[in-house]
The first five atom37 places (N, CA, C, CB, O) and aatype in JSON, in Angstrom:
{
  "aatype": [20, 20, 20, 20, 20, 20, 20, 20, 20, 20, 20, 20, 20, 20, 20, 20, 20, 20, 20, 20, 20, 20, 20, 20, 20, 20, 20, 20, 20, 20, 20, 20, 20, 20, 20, 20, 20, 20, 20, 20, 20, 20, 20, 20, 20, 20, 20, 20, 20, 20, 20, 20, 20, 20, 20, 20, 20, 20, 20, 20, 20, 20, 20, 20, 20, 20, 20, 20, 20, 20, 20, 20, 20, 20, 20, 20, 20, 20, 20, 20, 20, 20, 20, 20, 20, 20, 20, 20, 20, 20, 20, 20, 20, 20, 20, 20, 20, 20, 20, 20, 20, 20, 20, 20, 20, 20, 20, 20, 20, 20, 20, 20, 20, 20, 20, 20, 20, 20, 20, 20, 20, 20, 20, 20, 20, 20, 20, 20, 20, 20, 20, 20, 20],
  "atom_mask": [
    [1, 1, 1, 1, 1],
    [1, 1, 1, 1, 1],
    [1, 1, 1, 1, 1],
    [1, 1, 1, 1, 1],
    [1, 1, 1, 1, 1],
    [1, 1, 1, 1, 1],
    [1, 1, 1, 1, 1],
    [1, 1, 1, 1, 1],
    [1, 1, 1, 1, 1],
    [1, 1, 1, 1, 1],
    [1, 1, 1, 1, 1],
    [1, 1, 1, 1, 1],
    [1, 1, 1, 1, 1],
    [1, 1, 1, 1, 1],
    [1, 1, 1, 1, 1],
    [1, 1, 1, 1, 1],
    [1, 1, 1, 1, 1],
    [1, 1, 1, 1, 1],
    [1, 1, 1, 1, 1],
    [1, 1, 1, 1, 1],
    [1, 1, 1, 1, 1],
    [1, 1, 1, 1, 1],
    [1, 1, 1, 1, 1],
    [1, 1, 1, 1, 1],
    [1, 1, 1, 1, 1],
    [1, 1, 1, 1, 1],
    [1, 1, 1, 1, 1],
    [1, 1, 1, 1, 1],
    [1, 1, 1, 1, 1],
    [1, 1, 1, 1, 1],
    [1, 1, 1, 1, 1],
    [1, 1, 1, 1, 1],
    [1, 1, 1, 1, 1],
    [1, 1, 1, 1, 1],
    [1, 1, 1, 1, 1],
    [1, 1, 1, 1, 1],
    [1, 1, 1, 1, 1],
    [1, 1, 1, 1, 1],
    [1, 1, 1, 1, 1],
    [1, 1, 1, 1, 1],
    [1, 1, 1, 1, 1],
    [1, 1, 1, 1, 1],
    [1, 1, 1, 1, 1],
    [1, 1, 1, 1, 1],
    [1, 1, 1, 1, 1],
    [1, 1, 1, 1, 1],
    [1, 1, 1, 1, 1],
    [1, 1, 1, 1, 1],
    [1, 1, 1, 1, 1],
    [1, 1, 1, 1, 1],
    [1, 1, 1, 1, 1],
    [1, 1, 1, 1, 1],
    [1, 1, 1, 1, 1],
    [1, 1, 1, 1, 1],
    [1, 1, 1, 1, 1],
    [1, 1, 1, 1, 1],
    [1, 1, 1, 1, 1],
    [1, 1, 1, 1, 1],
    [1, 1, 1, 1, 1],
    [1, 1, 1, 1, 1],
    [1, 1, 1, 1, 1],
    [1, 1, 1, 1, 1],
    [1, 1, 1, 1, 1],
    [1, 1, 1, 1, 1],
    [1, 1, 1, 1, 1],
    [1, 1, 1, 1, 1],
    [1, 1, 1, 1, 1],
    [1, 1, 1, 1, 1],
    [1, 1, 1, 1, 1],
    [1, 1, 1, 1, 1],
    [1, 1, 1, 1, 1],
    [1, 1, 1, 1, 1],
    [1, 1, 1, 1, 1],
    [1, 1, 1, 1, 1],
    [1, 1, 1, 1, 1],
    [1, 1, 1, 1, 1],
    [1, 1, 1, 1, 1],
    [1, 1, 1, 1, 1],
    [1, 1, 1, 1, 1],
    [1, 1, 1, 1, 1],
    [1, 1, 1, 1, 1],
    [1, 1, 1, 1, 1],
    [1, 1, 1, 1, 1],
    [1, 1, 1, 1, 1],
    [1, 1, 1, 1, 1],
    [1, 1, 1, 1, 1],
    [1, 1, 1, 1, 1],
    [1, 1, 1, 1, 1],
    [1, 1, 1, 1, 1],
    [1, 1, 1, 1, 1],
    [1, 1, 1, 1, 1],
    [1, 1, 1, 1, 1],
    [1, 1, 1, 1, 1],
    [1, 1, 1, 1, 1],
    [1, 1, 1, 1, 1],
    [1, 1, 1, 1, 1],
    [1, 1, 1, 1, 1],
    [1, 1, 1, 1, 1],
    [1, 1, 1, 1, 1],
    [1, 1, 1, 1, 1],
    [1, 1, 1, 1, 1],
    [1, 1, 1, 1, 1],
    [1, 1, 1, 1, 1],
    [1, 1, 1, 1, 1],
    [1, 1, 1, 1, 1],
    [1, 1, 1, 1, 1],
    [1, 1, 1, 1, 1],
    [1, 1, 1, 1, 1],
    [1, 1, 1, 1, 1],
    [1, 1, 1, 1, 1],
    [1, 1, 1, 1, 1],
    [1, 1, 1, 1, 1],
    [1, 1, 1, 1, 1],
    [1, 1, 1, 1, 1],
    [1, 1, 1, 1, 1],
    [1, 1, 1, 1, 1],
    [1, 1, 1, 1, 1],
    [1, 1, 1, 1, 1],
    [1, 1, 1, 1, 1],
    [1, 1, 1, 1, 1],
    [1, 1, 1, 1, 1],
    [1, 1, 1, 1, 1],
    [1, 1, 1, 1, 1],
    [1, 1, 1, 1, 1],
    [1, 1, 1, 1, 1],
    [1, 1, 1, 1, 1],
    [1, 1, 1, 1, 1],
    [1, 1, 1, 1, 1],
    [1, 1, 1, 1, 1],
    [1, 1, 1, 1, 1],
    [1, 1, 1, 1, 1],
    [1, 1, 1, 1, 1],
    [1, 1, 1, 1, 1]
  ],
  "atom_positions": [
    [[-4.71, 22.48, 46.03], [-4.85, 21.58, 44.89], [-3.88, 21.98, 43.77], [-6.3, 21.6, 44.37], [-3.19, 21.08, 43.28]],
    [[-3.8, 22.82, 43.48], [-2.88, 24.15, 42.58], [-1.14, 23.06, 42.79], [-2.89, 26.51, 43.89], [-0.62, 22.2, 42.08]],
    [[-0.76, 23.71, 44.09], [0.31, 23.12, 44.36], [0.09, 21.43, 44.02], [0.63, 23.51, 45.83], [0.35, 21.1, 42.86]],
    [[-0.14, 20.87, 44.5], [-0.52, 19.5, 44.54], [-0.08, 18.99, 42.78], [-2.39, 19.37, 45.06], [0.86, 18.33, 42.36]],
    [[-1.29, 19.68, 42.02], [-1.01, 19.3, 40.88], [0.41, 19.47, 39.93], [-1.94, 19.79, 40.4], [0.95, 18.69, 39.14]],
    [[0.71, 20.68, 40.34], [2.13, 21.24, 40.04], [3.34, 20.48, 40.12], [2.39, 22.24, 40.84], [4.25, 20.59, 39.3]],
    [[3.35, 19.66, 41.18], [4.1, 18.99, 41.6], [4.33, 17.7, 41.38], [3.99, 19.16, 42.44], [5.36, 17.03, 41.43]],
    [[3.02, 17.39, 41.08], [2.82, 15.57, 40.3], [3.63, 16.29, 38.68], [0.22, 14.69, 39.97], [4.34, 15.52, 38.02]],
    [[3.48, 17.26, 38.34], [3.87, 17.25, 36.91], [5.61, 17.49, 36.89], [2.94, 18.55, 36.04], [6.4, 17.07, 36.05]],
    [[5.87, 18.33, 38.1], [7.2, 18.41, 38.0], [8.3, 16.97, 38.65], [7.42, 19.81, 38.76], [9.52, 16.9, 38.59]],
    [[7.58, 16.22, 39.08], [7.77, 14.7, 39.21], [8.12, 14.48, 37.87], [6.48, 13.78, 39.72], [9.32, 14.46, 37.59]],
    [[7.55, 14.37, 37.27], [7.53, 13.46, 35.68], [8.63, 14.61, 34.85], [5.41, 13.34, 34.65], [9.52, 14.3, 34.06]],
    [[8.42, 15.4, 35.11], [9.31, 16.43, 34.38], [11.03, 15.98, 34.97], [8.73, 18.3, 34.9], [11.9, 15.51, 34.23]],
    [[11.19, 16.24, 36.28], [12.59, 15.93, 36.95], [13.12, 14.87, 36.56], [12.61, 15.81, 38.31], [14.28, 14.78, 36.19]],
    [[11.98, 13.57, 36.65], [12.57, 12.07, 36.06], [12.9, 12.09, 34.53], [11.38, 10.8, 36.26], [13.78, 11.31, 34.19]],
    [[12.4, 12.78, 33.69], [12.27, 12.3, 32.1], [13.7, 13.56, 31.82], [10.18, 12.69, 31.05], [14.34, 13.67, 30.77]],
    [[13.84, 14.13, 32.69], [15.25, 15.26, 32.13], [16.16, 14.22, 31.62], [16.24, 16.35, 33.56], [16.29, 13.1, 32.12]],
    [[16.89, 14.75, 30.39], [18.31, 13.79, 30.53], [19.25, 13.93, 31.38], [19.1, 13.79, 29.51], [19.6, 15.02, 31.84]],
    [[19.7, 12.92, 31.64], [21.18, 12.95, 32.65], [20.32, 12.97, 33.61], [22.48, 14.28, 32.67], [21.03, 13.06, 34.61]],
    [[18.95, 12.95, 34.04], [18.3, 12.75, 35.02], [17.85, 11.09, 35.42], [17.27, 13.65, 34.8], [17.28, 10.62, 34.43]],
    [[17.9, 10.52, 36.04], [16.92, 9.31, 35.97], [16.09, 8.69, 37.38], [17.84, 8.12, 35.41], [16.57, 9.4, 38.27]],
    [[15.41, 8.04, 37.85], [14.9, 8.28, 38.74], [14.28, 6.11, 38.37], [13.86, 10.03, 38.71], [13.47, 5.68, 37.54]],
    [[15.06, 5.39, 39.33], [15.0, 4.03, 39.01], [13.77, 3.98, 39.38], [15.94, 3.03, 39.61], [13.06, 4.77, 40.01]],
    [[13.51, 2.53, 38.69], [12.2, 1.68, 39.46], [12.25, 1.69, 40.92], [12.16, 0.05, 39.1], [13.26, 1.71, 41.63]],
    [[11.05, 1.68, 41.25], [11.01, 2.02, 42.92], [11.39, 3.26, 43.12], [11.94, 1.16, 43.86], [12.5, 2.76, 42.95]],
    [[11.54, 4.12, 43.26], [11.75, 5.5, 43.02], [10.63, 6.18, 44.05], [11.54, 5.87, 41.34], [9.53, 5.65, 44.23]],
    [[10.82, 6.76, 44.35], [9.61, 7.73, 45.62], [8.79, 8.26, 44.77], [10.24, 9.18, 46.71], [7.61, 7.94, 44.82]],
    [[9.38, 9.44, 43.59], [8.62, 9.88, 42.45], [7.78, 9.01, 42.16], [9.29, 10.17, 41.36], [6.66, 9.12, 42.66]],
    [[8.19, 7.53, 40.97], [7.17, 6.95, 40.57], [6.21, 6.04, 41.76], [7.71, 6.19, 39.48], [5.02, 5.93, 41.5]],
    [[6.71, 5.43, 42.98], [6.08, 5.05, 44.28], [4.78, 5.58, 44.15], [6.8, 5.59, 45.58], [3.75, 4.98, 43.83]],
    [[5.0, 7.09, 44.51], [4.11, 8.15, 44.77], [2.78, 8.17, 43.94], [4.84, 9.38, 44.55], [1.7, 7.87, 44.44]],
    [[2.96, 8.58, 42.56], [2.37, 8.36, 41.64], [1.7, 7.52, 41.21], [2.79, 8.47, 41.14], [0.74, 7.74, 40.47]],
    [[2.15, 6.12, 41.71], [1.79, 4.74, 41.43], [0.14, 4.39, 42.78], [3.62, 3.58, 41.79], [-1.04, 4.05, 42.73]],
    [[1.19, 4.76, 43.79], [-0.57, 4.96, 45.12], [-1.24, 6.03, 44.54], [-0.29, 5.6, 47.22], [-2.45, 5.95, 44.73]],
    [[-0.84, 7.18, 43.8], [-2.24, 8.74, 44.38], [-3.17, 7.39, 42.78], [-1.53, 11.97, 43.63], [-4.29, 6.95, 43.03]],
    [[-2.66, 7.1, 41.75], [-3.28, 6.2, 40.5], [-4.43, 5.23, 41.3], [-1.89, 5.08, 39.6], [-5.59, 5.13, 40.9]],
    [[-3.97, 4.62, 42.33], [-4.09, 3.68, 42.36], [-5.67, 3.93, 43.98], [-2.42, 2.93, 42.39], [-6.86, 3.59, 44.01]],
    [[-5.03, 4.44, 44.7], [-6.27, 5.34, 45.23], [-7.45, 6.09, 45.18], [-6.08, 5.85, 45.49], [-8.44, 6.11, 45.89]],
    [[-6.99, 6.92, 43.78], [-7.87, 7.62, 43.32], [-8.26, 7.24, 41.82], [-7.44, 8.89, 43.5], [-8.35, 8.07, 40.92]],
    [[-8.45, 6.05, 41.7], [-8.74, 5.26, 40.44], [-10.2, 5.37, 40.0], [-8.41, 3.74, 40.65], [-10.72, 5.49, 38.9]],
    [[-10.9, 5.28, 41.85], [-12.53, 5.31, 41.68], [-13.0, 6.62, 41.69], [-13.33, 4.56, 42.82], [-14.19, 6.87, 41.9]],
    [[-12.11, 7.54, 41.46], [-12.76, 9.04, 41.18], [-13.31, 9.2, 40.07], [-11.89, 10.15, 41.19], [-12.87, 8.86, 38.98]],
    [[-14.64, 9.92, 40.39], [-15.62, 10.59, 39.59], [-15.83, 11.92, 39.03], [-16.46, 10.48, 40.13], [-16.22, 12.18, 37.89]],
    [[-15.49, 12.79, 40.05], [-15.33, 14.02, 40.06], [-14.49, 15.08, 40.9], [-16.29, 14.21, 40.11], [-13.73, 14.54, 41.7]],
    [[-14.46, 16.21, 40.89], [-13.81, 17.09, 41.68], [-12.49, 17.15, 41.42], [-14.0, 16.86, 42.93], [-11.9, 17.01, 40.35]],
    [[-11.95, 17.43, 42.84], [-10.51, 17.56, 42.54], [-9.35, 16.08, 43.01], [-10.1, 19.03, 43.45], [-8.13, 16.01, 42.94]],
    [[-10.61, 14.83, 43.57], [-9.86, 13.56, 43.05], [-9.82, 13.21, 42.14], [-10.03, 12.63, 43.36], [-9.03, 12.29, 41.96]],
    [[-10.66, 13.74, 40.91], [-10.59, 13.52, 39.2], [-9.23, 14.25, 38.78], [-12.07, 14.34, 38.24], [-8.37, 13.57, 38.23]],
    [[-8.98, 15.8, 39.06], [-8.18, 15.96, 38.4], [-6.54, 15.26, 39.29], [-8.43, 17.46, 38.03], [-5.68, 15.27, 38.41]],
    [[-6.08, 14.86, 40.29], [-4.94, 14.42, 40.83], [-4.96, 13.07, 40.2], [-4.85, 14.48, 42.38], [-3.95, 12.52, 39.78]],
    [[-6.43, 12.44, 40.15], [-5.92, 11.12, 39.2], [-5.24, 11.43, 37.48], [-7.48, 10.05, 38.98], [-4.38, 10.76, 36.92]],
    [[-5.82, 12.43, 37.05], [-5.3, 12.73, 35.57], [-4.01, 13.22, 35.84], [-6.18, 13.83, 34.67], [-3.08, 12.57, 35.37]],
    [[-3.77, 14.15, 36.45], [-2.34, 14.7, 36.66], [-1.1, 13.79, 36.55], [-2.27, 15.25, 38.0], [-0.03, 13.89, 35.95]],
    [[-1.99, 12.32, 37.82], [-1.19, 11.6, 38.25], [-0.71, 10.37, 36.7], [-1.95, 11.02, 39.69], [0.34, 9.75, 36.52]],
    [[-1.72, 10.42, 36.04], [-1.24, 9.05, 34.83], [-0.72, 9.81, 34.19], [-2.31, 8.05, 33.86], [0.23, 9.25, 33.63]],
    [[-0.83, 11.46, 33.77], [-0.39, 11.86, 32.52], [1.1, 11.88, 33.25], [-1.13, 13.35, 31.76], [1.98, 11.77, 32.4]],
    [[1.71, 12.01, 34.83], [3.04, 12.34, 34.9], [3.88, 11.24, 35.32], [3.22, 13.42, 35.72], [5.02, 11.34, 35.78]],
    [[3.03, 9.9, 35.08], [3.52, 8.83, 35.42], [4.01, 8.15, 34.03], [2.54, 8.08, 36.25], [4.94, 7.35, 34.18]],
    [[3.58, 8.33, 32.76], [4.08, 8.13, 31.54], [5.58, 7.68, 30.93], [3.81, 9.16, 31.13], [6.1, 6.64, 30.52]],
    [[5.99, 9.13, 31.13], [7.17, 9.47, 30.91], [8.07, 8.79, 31.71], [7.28, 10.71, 30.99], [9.22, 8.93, 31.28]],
    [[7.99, 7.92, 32.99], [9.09, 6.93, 33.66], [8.96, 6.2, 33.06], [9.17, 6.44, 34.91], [9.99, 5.6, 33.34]],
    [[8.32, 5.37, 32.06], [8.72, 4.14, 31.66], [8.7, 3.29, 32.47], [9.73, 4.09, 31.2], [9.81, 2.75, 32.41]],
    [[7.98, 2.74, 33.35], [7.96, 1.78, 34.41], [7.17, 0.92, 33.77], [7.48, 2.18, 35.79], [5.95, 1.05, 33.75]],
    [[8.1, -0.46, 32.91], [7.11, -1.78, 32.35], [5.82, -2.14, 33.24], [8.04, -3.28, 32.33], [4.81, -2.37, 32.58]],
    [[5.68, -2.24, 34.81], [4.82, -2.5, 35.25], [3.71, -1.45, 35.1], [5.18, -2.85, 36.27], [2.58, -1.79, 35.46]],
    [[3.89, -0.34, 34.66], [2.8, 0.61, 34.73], [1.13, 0.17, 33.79], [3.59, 2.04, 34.06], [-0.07, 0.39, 33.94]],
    [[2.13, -0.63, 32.74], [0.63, -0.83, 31.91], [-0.21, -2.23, 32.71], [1.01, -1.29, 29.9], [-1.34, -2.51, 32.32]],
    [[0.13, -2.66, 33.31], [-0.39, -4.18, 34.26], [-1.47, -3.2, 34.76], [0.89, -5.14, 35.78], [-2.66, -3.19, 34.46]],
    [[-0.64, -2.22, 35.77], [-1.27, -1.23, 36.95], [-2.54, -0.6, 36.54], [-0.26, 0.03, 37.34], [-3.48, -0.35, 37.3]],
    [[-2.49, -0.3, 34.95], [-3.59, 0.23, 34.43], [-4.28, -1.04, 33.7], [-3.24, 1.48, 33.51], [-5.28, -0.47, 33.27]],
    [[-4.34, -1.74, 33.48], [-4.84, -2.75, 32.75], [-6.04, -3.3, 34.4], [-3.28, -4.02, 31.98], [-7.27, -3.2, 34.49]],
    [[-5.29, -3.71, 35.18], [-5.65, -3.82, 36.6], [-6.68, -2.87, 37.12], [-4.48, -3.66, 37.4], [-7.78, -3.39, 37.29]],
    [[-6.62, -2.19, 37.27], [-7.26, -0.6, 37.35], [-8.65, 0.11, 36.21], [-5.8, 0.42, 36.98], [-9.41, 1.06, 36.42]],
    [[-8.55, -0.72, 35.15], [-9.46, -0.8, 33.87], [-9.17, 1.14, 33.59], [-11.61, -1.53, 34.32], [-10.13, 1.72, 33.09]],
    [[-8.44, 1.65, 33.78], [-7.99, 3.01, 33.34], [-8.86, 3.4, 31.66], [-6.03, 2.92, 33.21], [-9.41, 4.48, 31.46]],
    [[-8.84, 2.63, 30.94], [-8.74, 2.97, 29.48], [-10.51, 2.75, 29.39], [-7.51, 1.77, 28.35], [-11.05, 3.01, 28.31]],
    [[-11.44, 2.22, 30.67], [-12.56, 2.39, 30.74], [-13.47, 3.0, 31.75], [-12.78, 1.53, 30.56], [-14.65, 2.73, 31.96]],
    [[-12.82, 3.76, 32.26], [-12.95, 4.64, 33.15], [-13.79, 5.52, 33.15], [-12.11, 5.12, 33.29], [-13.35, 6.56, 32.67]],
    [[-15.25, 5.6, 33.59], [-16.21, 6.66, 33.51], [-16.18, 8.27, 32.61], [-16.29, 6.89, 34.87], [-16.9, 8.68, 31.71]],
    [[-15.2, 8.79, 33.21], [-13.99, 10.13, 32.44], [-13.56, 9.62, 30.88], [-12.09, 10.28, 33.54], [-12.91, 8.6, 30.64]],
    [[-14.0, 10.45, 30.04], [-13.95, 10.22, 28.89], [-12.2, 11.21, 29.12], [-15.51, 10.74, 27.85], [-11.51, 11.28, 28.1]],
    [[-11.73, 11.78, 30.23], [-10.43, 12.89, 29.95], [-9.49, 11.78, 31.08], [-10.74, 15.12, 30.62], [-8.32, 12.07, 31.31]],
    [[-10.01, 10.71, 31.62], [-9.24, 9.74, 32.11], [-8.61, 9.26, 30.95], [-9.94, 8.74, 32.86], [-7.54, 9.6, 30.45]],
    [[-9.58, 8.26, 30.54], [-9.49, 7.54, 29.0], [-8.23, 8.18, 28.33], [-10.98, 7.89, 27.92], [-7.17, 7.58, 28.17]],
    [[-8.48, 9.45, 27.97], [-7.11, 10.16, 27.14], [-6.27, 10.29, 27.69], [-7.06, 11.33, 26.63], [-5.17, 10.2, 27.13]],
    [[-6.37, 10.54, 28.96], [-5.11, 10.54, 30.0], [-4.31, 9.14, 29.8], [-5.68, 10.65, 31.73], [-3.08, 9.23, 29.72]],
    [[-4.8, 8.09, 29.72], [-4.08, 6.87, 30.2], [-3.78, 6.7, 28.97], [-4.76, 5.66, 30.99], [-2.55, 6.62, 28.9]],
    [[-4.46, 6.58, 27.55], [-3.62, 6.43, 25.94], [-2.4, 7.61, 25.82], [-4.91, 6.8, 24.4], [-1.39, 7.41, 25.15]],
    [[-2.62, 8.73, 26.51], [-1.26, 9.16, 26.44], [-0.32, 8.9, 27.06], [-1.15, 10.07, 26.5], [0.76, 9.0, 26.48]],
    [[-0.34, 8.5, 28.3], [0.52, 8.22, 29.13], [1.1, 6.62, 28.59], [-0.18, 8.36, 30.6], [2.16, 6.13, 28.98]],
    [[0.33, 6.09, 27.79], [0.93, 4.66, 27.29], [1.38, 5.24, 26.37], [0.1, 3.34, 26.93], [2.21, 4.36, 26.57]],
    [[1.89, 6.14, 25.1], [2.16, 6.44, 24.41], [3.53, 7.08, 25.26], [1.17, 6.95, 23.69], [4.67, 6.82, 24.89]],
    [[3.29, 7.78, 26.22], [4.71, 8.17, 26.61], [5.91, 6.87, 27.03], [4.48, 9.16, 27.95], [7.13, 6.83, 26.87]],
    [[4.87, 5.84, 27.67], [5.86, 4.86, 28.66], [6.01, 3.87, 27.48], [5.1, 4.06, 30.35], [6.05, 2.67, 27.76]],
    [[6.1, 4.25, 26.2], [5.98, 3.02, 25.19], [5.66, 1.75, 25.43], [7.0, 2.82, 24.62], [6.41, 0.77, 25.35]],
    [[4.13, 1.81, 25.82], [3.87, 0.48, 26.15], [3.47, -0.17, 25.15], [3.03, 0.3, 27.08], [2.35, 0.1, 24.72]],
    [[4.15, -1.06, 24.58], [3.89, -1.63, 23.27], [2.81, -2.82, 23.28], [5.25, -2.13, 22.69], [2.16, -3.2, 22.3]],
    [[2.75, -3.28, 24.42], [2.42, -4.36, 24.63], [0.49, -4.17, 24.8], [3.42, -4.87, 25.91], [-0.43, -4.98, 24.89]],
    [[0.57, -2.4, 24.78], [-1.05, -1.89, 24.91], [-1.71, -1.75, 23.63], [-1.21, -0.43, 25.61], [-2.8, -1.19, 23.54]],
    [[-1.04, -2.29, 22.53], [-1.76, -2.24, 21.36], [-2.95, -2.47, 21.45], [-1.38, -2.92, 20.51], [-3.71, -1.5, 21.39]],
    [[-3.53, -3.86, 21.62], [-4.74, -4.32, 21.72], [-5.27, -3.83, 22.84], [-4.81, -5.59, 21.65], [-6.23, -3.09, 22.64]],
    [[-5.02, -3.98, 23.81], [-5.8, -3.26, 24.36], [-6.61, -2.04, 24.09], [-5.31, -3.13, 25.04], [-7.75, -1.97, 24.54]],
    [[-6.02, -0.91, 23.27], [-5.95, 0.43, 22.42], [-7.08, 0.08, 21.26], [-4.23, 0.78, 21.7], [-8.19, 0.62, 21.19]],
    [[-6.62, -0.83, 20.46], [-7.16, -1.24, 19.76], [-9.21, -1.53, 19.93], [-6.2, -2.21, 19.66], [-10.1, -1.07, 19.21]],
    [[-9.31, -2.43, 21.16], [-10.23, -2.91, 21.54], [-11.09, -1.7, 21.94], [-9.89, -3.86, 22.43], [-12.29, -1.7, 21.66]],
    [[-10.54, -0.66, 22.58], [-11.31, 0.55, 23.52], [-11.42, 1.21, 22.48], [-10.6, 1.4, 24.84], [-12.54, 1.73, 22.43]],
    [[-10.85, 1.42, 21.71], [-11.19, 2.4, 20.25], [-12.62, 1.8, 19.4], [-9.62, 2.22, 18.94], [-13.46, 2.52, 18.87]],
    [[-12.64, 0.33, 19.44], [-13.77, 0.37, 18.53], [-15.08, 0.31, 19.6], [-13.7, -0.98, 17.36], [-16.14, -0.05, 19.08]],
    [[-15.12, 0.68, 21.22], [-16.25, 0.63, 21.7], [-16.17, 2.42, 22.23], [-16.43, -0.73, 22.86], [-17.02, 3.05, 22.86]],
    [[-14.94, 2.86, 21.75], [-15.21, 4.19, 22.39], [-16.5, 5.42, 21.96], [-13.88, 4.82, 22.19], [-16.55, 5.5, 20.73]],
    [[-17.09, 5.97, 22.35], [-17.82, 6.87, 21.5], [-17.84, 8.3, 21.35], [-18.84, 6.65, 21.7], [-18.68, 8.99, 20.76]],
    [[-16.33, 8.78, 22.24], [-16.54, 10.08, 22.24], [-15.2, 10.07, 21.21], [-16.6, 10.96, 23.8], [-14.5, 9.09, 20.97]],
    [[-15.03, 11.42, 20.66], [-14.27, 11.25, 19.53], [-12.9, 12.12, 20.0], [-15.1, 11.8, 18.11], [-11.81, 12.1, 19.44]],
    [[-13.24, 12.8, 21.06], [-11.86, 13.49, 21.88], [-11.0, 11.82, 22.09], [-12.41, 14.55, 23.91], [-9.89, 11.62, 21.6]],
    [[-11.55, 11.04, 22.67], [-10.91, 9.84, 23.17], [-10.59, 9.25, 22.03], [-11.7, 8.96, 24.06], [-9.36, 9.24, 21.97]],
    [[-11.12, 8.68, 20.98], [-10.73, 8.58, 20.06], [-9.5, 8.85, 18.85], [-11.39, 8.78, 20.07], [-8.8, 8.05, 18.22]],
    [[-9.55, 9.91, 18.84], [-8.91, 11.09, 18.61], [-6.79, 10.68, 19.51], [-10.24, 12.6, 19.61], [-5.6, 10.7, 19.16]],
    [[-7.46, 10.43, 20.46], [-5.94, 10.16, 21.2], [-5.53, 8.97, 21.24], [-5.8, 10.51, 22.6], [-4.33, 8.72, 21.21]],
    [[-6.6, 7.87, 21.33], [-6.05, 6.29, 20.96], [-5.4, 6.44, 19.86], [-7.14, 5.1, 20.71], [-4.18, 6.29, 19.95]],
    [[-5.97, 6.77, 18.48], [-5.3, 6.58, 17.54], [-3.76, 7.13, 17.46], [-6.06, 7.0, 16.66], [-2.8, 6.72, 16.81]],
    [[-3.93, 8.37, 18.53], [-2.11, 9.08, 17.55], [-1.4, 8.03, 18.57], [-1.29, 11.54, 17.85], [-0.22, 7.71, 18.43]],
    [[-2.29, 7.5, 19.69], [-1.07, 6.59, 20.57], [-0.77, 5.39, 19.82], [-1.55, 6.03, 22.16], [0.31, 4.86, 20.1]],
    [[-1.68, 4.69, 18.69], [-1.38, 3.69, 18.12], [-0.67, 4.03, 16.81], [-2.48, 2.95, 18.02], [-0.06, 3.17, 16.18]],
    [[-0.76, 5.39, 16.41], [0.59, 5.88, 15.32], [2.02, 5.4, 16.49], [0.55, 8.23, 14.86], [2.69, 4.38, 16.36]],
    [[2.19, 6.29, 17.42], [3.49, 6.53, 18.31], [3.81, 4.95, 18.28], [3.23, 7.32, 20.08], [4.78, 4.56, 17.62]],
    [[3.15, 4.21, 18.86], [3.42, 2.76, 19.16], [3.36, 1.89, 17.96], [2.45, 2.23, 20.17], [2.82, 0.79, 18.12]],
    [[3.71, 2.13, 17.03], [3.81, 1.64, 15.52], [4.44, 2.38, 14.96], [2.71, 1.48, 14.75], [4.19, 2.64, 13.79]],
    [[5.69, 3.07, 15.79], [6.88, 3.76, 15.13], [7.62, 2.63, 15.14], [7.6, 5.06, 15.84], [7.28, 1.91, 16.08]],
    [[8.61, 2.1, 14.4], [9.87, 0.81, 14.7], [10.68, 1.48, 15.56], [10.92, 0.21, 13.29], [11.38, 0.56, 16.0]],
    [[11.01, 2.37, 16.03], [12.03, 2.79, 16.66], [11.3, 2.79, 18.47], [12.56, 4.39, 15.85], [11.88, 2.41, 19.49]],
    [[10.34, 3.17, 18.38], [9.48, 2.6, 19.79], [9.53, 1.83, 19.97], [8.39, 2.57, 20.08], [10.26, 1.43, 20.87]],
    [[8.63, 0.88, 19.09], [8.02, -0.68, 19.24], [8.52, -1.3, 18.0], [6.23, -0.85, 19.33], [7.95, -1.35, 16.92]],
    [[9.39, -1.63, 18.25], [10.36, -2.8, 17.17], [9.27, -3.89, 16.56], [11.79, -3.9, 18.24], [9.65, -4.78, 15.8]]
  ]
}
């Protein structure tokens, strides 16, 4: 599992290097996009943590379709109050601008304040002009 996780992070790490890039369709983000998308209905164990691994290192590609994938997926309501934060950060990395409301909406039904806590700095990040014009 150790390895496993290591490796979803050095994914996201290799793609987001500069002078690095790693296109749409990409094996990296591919990859990332099924373990999300598989292990979406995890509850616990160690399919909980490969799903977190997997959104927090899927972020940083910037793949416009990523926020559909999670919107699709209901990510931002996800049993896991450390899902939840997982996926507002990972929209904060992939500047998904377009997740405002959405952000917006899960913040005023959220009730834990860790989650909370991370919607908001994602709706600072995404209400930079230089992000989200």
């Amino acid at each position: 599992l150790a390895a496993t996780l290591t490796a979803l992070v050095v994914f996201a790490i290799y793609c987001a290097t500069p002078g690095t890039t790693c296109p749409e369709g990409s094996q990296v983000h591919d990859t990332l996009a099924a373990l999300i998308a598989a292990s979406a209905g995890a509850r616990s164990g160690s399919d909980l943590l490969l799903l977190r691994a997997a959104i927090e290192s899927i972020g940083p590609l910037k793949d416009p379709d990523d926020l559909q994938r999670f919107r699709d997926l209901r990510l931002l309501d996800h049993p896991s109050r450390d899902i939840r934060a997982a996926t507002a950060r990972s929209l904060a990395d992939m500047h998904a601008c377009l997740a405002v409301n959405d952000l917006r909406v899960r913040y005023q039904s959220e009730s834990t304040d860790q989650v909370k806590l991370v919607i908001s700095e994602t709706l600072r990040t995404l209400s930079t002009p230089s992000i989200c014009p």
